[in-house]
Coordinates of C-alpha atoms in Angstrom, one line a residue:
X1 CA 4.0 -5.9 15.8
X2 CA 4.9 -8.1 12.7
X3 CA 8.0 -10.5 12.0
X4 CA 10.7 -9.3 9.3
X5 CA 10.0 -12.6 7.2
X6 CA 8.5 -13.0 4.3
X7 CA 4.4 -14.1 4.7
X8 CA 3.1 -16.6 2.2
X9 CA 0.4 -15.0 0.0
X10 CA -3.0 -16.3 0.9
X11 CA -1.9 -17.4 4.3
X12 CA -4.3 -15.9 7.4
X13 CA -3.3 -14.1 10.5
X14 CA -3.2 -15.2 13.9
X15 CA -5.1 -13.8 16.7
X16 CA -4.5 -13.7 20.3
X17 CA -6.9 -12.1 23.4
X18 CA -5.3 -10.3 26.8
X19 CA -8.1 -10.6 29.2
X20 CA -8.3 -11.2 32.5
X21 CA -10.4 -14.7 32.0
X22 CA -8.8 -18.2 32.3
X23 CA -7.2 -20.3 34.5
X24 CA -3.9 -20.7 35.5
X25 CA -2.2 -24.1 36.7
X26 CA 0.7 -25.7 38.7
X27 CA 3.7 -25.2 36.4
X28 CA 2.4 -22.0 34.5
X29 CA 3.1 -18.4 35.3
X30 CA -0.2 -17.5 32.9
X31 CA -2.7 -15.9 34.2
X32 CA -4.9 -15.1 31.3
X33 CA -6.3 -17.0 28.7
X34 CA -3.6 -18.9 26.0
X35 CA -2.6 -18.0 22.3
X36 CA -5.7 -18.4 20.1
X37 CA -5.0 -19.2 16.9
X38 CA -7.8 -17.7 14.7
X39 CA -10.6 -15.0 14.7
X40 CA -13.1 -18.1 15.0
X41 CA -11.1 -19.4 18.2
X42 CA -11.3 -16.1 19.9
X43 CA -15.0 -15.5 19.1
X44 CA -15.9 -19.3 20.4
X45 CA -13.4 -18.6 23.6
X46 CA -15.2 -15.1 24.4
X47 CA -18.7 -16.3 23.9
X48 CA -19.6 -13.4 21.4
X49 CA -19.8 -12.1 17.6
X50 CA -17.3 -9.1 17.6
X51 CA -15.2 -10.8 15.2
X52 CA -17.3 -13.2 13.4
X53 CA -20.6 -14.9 12.7
X54 CA -20.2 -18.1 13.7
X55 CA -23.6 -19.1 12.7
X56 CA -21.9 -18.8 8.4
X57 CA -20.3 -21.7 7.1
X58 CA -18.0 -19.1 5.5
X59 CA -15.3 -17.3 7.6
X60 CA -14.6 -13.7 5.9
X61 CA -11.0 -12.1 7.0
X62 CA -10.4 -9.7 9.3
X63 CA -11.0 -6.3 8.2
X64 CA -8.7 -2.8 9.6
X65 CA -10.4 0.1 10.6
X66 CA -8.1 3.4 12.1
X67 CA -8.2 4.3 15.4
X68 CA -10.8 7.5 16.0
X69 CA -9.6 10.9 17.8
X70 CA -12.4 9.6 21.1
X71 CA -10.7 6.4 21.5
X72 CA -9.8 5.9 25.1
X73 CA -6.4 4.1 24.2
X74 CA -4.9 7.3 22.7
X75 CA -3.8 8.7 26.1
X76 CA -2.6 5.3 27.6
X77 CA -0.9 3.6 24.5
X78 CA 2.3 6.3 24.9
X79 CA 2.6 3.9 28.0
X80 CA 1.9 1.0 26.2
X81 CA 4.1 1.4 23.5
X82 CA 7.1 2.3 25.7
X83 CA 6.9 -0.6 27.4
X84 CA 6.4 -2.8 24.5
X85 CA 9.5 -1.8 22.5
X86 CA 11.4 -2.3 25.9
X87 CA 10.2 -5.9 25.8
X88 CA 11.1 -6.6 22.3
X89 CA 14.4 -4.9 22.3
X90 CA 15.2 -6.7 25.9
X91 CA 14.2 -10.2 24.0
X92 CA 16.5 -9.7 20.7
X93 CA 13.8 -10.8 18.7
X94 CA 12.9 -9.3 15.0
X95 CA 10.1 -7.3 14.5
X96 CA 8.6 -5.0 11.6
X97 CA 5.9 -2.9 12.8
X98 CA 3.9 -2.3 15.8
X99 CA 0.8 0.0 16.3
X100 CA -2.8 -0.8 16.7
X101 CA -6.0 -0.9 14.8
X102 CA -9.5 -1.8 15.2
X103 CA -9.6 -5.0 13.5
X104 CA -13.3 -7.1 12.8
X105 CA -15.0 -9.1 10.4
X106 CA -18.0 -7.2 10.0
X107 CA -18.2 -3.4 9.0
X108 CA -20.3 -2.2 11.7
X109 CA -18.7 -1.7 15.1
X110 CA -20.0 -4.1 18.0
X111 CA -18.4 -3.7 21.3
X112 CA -14.5 -3.1 21.5
X113 CA -12.4 -4.3 18.9
X114 CA -9.1 -3.0 19.4
X115 CA -6.0 -4.9 18.3
X116 CA -2.3 -4.3 19.1
X117 CA -0.4 -6.3 16.2
X118 CA 1.9 -8.9 17.2
X119 CA 4.5 -11.3 15.5
X120 CA 4.2 -15.4 15.1
X121 CA 3.1 -17.4 17.7
X122 CA 6.7 -18.7 18.6
X123 CA 7.8 -15.0 19.5
X124 CA 4.9 -13.9 20.9
X125 CA 5.1 -17.5 23.5
X126 CA 8.1 -15.2 24.5
X127 CA 7.1 -11.8 25.2
X128 CA 3.4 -12.9 26.2
X129 CA 3.3 -12.5 29.4
X130 CA 5.2 -9.0 29.6
X131 CA 3.4 -7.8 27.1
X132 CA 0.1 -8.9 28.9
X133 CA 1.6 -7.0 31.8
X134 CA 2.0 -3.8 30.1
X135 CA -1.9 -3.7 29.2
X136 CA -2.9 -4.9 32.6
X137 CA -1.0 -2.2 34.3
X138 CA -2.3 0.8 32.5
X139 CA -6.1 -0.9 32.6
X140 CA -6.4 -2.1 29.2
X141 CA -6.3 -5.9 29.9
X142 CA -8.9 -6.4 27.4
X143 CA -7.0 -5.3 24.6
X144 CA -6.5 -8.6 21.6
X145 CA -2.8 -9.4 20.1
X146 CA -3.3 -10.4 16.7
X147 CA -0.6 -12.6 15.1
X148 CA 0.6 -11.8 11.3
X149 CA 3.0 -14.1 9.9
X150 CA 4.8 -11.3 7.0
X151 CA 6.4 -7.8 6.9
X152 CA 6.4 -4.1 6.0
X153 CA 6.7 -4.2 2.0
X154 CA 8.1 -1.2 0.4
X155 CA 5.5 -0.9 -2.3
X156 CA 6.3 -1.2 -6.0
X157 CA -3.1 -0.5 -15.8
X158 CA -0.4 0.5 -18.1
X159 CA 0.2 3.8 -19.3
X160 CA 1.1 5.3 -22.7
X161 CA 0.3 8.6 -22.9
X162 CA 3.5 11.2 -23.7
X163 CA 2.5 13.4 -21.0
X164 CA 2.4 11.4 -18.0
X165 CA 0.2 11.7 -15.2
X166 CA 0.4 10.2 -11.5
X167 CA -0.5 6.9 -10.7
X168 CA 1.6 5.5 -14.1
X169 CA 4.3 2.7 -13.3
X170 CA 8.1 3.8 -13.8
X171 CA 11.6 1.8 -12.9
X172 CA 14.8 2.0 -13.7
X173 CA 15.3 1.3 -17.6
X174 CA 17.5 -1.9 -16.9
X175 CA 15.6 -3.1 -13.7
X176 CA 12.6 -5.4 -15.5
X177 CA 11.6 -7.0 -11.8
X178 CA 10.1 -4.7 -10.1
X179 CA 8.6 -0.9 -10.7
X180 CA 6.8 1.8 -8.5
X181 CA 4.5 5.1 -9.1
X182 CA 5.0 8.2 -10.2
X183 CA 3.6 10.8 -7.6
X184 CA 3.0 13.7 -10.1
X185 CA 5.3 16.6 -10.3
X186 CA 7.3 19.3 -7.8
X187 CA 8.8 22.6 -7.9
X188 CA 11.9 23.0 -6.7
X189 CA 13.7 26.1 -6.2
X190 CA 17.6 26.5 -6.1
X191 CA 20.2 28.8 -6.5
X192 CA 20.0 28.8 -9.7
X193 CA 16.2 29.4 -10.0
X194 CA 13.2 26.5 -10.2
X195 CA 12.9 23.8 -12.1
X196 CA 10.1 21.1 -12.2
X197 CA 10.8 17.3 -11.1
X198 CA 9.0 14.6 -10.9
X199 CA 8.6 13.2 -7.7
X200 CA 8.4 9.5 -6.5
X201 CA 9.8 7.0 -3.9
X202 CA 14.0 6.7 -3.3
X203 CA 13.1 2.4 -3.9
X204 CA 11.1 3.1 -7.1
X205 CA 13.3 4.6 -9.5
X206 CA 16.3 3.1 -7.8
X207 CA 17.4 -0.1 -6.8
X208 CA 20.8 0.7 -4.8
X209 CA 20.4 1.7 -0.8
X210 CA 22.3 4.4 -1.3
X211 CA 21.4 8.1 -1.5
X212 CA 22.4 9.6 -4.8
X213 CA 23.5 13.4 -4.0
X214 CA 22.2 15.9 -7.0
X215 CA 23.6 15.8 -10.2
X216 CA 24.8 12.9 -9.4
X217 CA 21.7 10.5 -10.9
X218 CA 22.4 11.4 -14.4
X219 CA 23.3 7.5 -14.9
X220 CA 20.3 6.0 -13.5
X221 CA 17.8 6.2 -16.6
X222 CA 14.3 5.8 -15.8
X223 CA 11.4 4.2 -17.9
X224 CA 7.7 4.9 -17.8
X225 CA 5.9 2.7 -17.8
X226 CA 8.5 0.7 -16.1
X227 CA 10.5 -2.1 -18.3
X228 CA 8.5 -4.6 -16.3
X229 CA 4.8 -3.3 -16.8
X230 CA 5.4 -2.9 -20.0
X231 CA 6.5 -6.3 -20.6
X232 CA 4.1 -7.9 -19.1
X233 CA 1.4 -5.9 -21.2
X234 CA 2.7 -6.5 -24.2
X235 CA 3.0 -10.6 -23.2
X236 CA -0.7 -10.3 -22.7
X237 CA -1.6 -8.2 -25.9
X238 CA 0.1 -11.0 -27.4
X239 CA -1.8 -13.7 -25.9
X240 CA -5.2 -11.9 -26.8
X241 CA -4.4 -11.4 -30.0
X242 CA -3.6 -14.8 -30.9
X243 CA -7.0 -15.9 -29.2
X244 CA -9.1 -13.7 -31.4
X245 CA -7.0 -14.7 -34.4
X246 CA -7.8 -18.0 -34.1
X247 CA -11.2 -17.3 -33.5
X248 CA -11.4 -15.2 -36.8
X249 CA -10.0 -18.1 -38.7
X250 CA -12.8 -20.6 -37.2
X251 CA -15.4 -18.1 -37.7
X252 CA -14.4 -18.0 -41.5
X253 CA -14.1 -21.4 -41.9
X254 CA -17.4 -21.8 -40.9
X255 CA -19.0 -19.0 -42.9
X256 CA -17.6 -21.0 -46.0
X257 CA -20.9 -23.2 -45.1
X258 CA -22.8 -21.1 -43.0
X259 CA -22.7 -17.3 -45.0
X260 CA -25.6 -16.4 -42.6
X261 CA -22.8 -16.6 -39.5
X262 CA -21.3 -14.0 -41.6
X263 CA -22.7 -11.1 -38.8
X264 CA -20.4 -12.9 -36.4
X265 CA -17.1 -12.5 -37.9
X266 CA -18.0 -8.6 -36.6
X267 CA -17.1 -8.4 -32.7
X268 CA -13.9 -11.2 -33.1
X269 CA -12.8 -9.2 -36.3
X270 CA -13.1 -5.5 -34.5
X271 CA -11.4 -7.2 -31.2
X272 CA -7.9 -8.1 -33.5
X273 CA -7.6 -5.0 -34.7
X274 CA -7.8 -2.9 -31.9
X275 CA -5.4 -5.8 -29.9
X276 CA -3.6 -5.3 -32.3
X277 CA -3.5 -1.7 -33.1
X278 CA -2.7 -1.3 -29.0
X279 CA 0.0 -4.1 -29.0
X280 CA 1.6 -1.8 -31.8
X281 CA 1.9 1.4 -29.7
X282 CA 2.6 -0.4 -27.1
X283 CA 6.1 -1.7 -28.9
X284 CA 6.7 1.7 -30.7
X285 CA 6.1 4.0 -27.3
X286 CA 9.6 5.6 -26.5
X287 CA 9.2 4.7 -22.6
X288 CA 12.6 6.7 -21.3
X289 CA 11.0 9.1 -19.0
X290 CA 13.9 11.0 -17.4
X291 CA 17.1 10.6 -15.0
X292 CA 17.3 10.0 -11.5
X293 CA 18.3 13.9 -10.1
X294 CA 18.9 12.5 -6.6
X295 CA 17.4 10.7 -4.1
X296 CA 17.2 10.6 0.0
X297 CA 18.6 7.1 0.3
X298 CA 17.2 4.8 3.5
X299 CA 17.5 7.6 6.5
X300 CA 15.5 8.9 9.2
X301 CA 14.0 12.4 9.0
X302 CA 15.4 14.6 12.6
X303 CA 12.0 16.0 12.7
X304 CA 9.2 13.7 12.7
X305 CA 11.5 10.4 13.2
X306 CA 10.0 9.3 9.9
X307 CA 11.0 8.3 6.5
X308 CA 11.1 10.8 4.0
X309 CA 12.2 8.3 1.1
X310 CA 12.2 10.5 -2.4
X311 CA 13.8 11.0 -5.4
X312 CA 12.7 13.8 -7.8
X313 CA 13.6 12.5 -11.6
X314 CA 14.7 15.0 -13.9
X315 CA 12.4 14.7 -16.9
X316 CA 12.4 15.2 -20.6
X317 CA 10.3 18.6 -21.2
X318 CA 8.1 16.6 -23.3
X319 CA 6.9 14.1 -20.7
X320 CA 6.2 16.4 -18.2
X321 CA 2.3 15.8 -17.1
X322 CA -0.2 18.0 -14.8
X323 CA -0.9 16.7 -10.8
X324 CA -4.8 16.2 -11.2
X325 CA -7.1 15.0 -9.2
X326 CA -7.5 11.3 -10.2
X327 CA -10.4 9.2 -11.4
X328 CA -13.1 8.8 -8.8
X329 CA -14.8 5.4 -8.8
X330 CA -17.4 5.2 -5.8
X331 CA -17.2 8.4 -4.9
X332 CA -17.4 8.8 -0.9
X333 CA -19.8 11.6 0.8
X334 CA -17.2 13.1 2.7
X335 CA -14.9 14.0 -0.2
X336 CA -16.9 17.1 -1.2
X337 CA -13.7 19.0 -2.0
X338 CA -12.7 16.6 -4.7
X339 CA -13.6 16.7 -8.4
X340 CA -12.4 14.2 -11.1
X341 CA -9.7 15.5 -13.4
X342 CA -9.0 19.0 -11.1
X343 CA -6.0 20.2 -10.5
X344 CA -4.3 19.8 -7.6
X345 CA -3.0 22.9 -5.9
X346 CA -1.5 23.5 -2.7
X347 CA 0.3 21.2 -0.3
X348 CA -1.5 20.7 3.0
X349 CA -0.3 19.3 6.6
X350 CA -1.4 15.8 6.8
X351 CA -3.3 15.4 9.8
X352 CA -4.3 12.6 11.6
X353 CA -8.5 11.8 11.3
X354 CA -7.5 12.8 7.7
X355 CA -9.8 11.0 4.9
X356 CA -7.2 10.8 1.8
X357 CA -7.3 9.3 -1.7
X358 CA -4.4 7.6 -3.9
X359 CA -4.3 6.6 -7.5
X360 CA -1.0 4.0 -7.5
X361 CA 0.0 1.9 -10.4
X362 CA -0.8 -1.4 -8.6
X363 CA -4.0 -0.3 -6.9
X364 CA -5.8 2.7 -8.8
X365 CA -7.8 5.0 -6.9
X366 CA -8.1 4.3 -3.4
X367 CA -10.0 6.1 0.0
X368 CA -8.5 5.8 3.3
X369 CA -8.3 7.4 6.7
X370 CA -5.0 8.6 9.2
X371 CA -5.4 6.7 12.1
X372 CA -4.7 8.9 15.2
X373 CA -2.2 6.5 16.5
X374 CA 1.4 6.2 14.7
X375 CA 2.9 2.5 13.8
X376 CA 6.9 1.9 15.3
X377 CA 8.2 0.1 11.6
X378 CA 11.5 -1.6 10.9
X379 CA 11.3 -0.8 7.0
X380 CA 13.6 -2.6 5.2
X381 CA 16.6 -0.5 4.4
X382 CA 16.3 1.6 7.4
X383 CA 18.6 0.4 10.5
X384 CA 16.8 2.2 13.0
X385 CA 12.8 1.7 13.5
X386 CA 11.0 4.5 12.5
X387 CA 7.1 6.7 13.5
X388 CA 4.8 6.3 10.2
X389 CA 1.6 7.9 9.8
X390 CA -0.3 5.2 8.8
X391 CA -3.9 4.9 6.6
X392 CA -6.3 2.2 7.0
X393 CA -8.4 1.7 4.0
X394 CA -12.2 2.5 3.5
X395 CA -14.5 -0.2 4.8
X396 CA -11.5 -2.7 5.3
X397 CA -10.1 -2.8 1.7
X398 CA -6.5 -2.6 1.1
X399 CA -5.4 1.0 0.2
X400 CA -2.3 0.1 -1.5
X401 CA -0.8 -2.7 -2.9
X402 CA 2.8 -4.0 -4.2
X403 CA 3.8 -0.9 -6.9
X404 CA 2.0 1.7 -5.3
X405 CA 4.9 3.0 -3.7
X406 CA 5.3 7.2 -4.6
X407 CA 2.0 7.8 -5.1
X408 CA 0.6 11.3 -4.5
X409 CA -1.7 11.0 -1.1
X410 CA -4.3 14.3 -1.3
X411 CA -6.5 15.1 1.2
X412 CA -10.2 15.4 0.9
X413 CA -9.8 19.1 -0.8
X414 CA -7.6 17.8 -3.4
X415 CA -4.5 19.4 -1.9
X416 CA -1.5 17.4 -1.6
X417 CA -0.7 15.8 1.4
X418 CA 1.7 12.9 1.4
X419 CA 3.9 10.5 -0.4
X420 CA 2.9 7.0 0.1
X421 CA 6.2 5.2 1.2
X422 CA 5.2 1.5 2.1
X423 CA 2.2 -0.6 3.4
X424 CA 0.7 -3.8 5.0
X425 CA -1.0 -5.9 2.7
X426 CA -2.6 -8.0 4.9
X427 CA -3.4 -5.3 6.9
X428 CA -5.1 -3.2 4.5
X429 CA -2.9 -0.4 5.8
X430 CA 0.1 1.7 4.3
X431 CA 2.4 4.3 5.6
X432 CA 2.5 7.9 4.4
X433 CA 5.3 10.6 4.9
X434 CA 3.6 14.2 5.2
X435 CA 4.7 16.1 2.2
X436 CA 5.7 19.5 3.9
X437 CA 8.1 16.9 5.8
X438 CA 9.5 15.5 2.3
X439 CA 10.0 18.9 0.8
X440 CA 11.5 20.3 3.4
X441 CA 14.1 17.6 3.1
X442 CA 14.9 17.4 -0.5
X443 CA 15.5 21.6 -0.4

């Protein structure tokens, strides 16, 4: 579980073990080891190397790994979860997510590394004993509780292609402080026939929390690339252009006295010309993409108790692209059904244990695995907790970053399985709504 307050960038997580070891003293009701502040403290107190190599002068960050289908905790987690949620409710403290991950600082698993994610130290001390007893009563006294200061974030290479592809950035035309990701295109069937819409999250092309009814979103213009991404790109190109311009001037002066240096001018002159062309393309590009058709608003699905979080965009015909498998750098052995550039055909059921891939505006193409335990989340904008499918990034790498919300999530066969709606950067995890549920809710 994570607090809803913001987390300073670069801050470390805090880790506390739930264990029978430790001693009790007069005036204290604790029957287990006190809260520990870091993975190093955990390893020293345990006398093992499950989380960190103590001989190394550099302490790597904790990596996240999914709970597999055979994990023994799957049987007892529903009871533990119910008891912890009751404790949190009675304590009236703010929390943003509660779930289970494998957490360690090495890629290979050694012994058990199962961790319950937790709030900050002050909060955990208030509910620590109750959480420990909940674990112990279900015969899981050795579970660790990890304390993180942070929260769930609804996530927000600039493309200048007329026919936009999935993974591009988009935003409301009048907004320059956030951006989301274009997932791709869907055909929706209504009373007057079918139409193709671009699809992203409610909070990507719409800065307002309220749902937009069909036909009422025409005033919300959508830009692709996003205003923020385009402005950042133009600024960077201008800086680079100035740098190469000054370098060309320096070499031109040098050539006057050293004619044999003329060949050194070729590289900066070519770079100056290429960057100048890219800058002009960015300045001239018509970024108007379409208008919002409708949005879900912040709501909870009545069938899966998840957040649908959708927004079809009524696009200009000339800008409609295709749903294709993204670039696949470092393609994984298990993704044999994926071929870069292939058309995405069909919508598939999102299932726990699935190996998935997505292309997002901020993090590009990433691979991940669906955990076998769903996470409870207090998503920004929602009034009640939701139950979300969680993807853990491959080999502990982040699956998504801020700006990736709205990305299509494909399974290993290249089928459309989900829509990325939020995530936790400090854990390298993301929350995904099944695409079948998104389309059902839209219709």
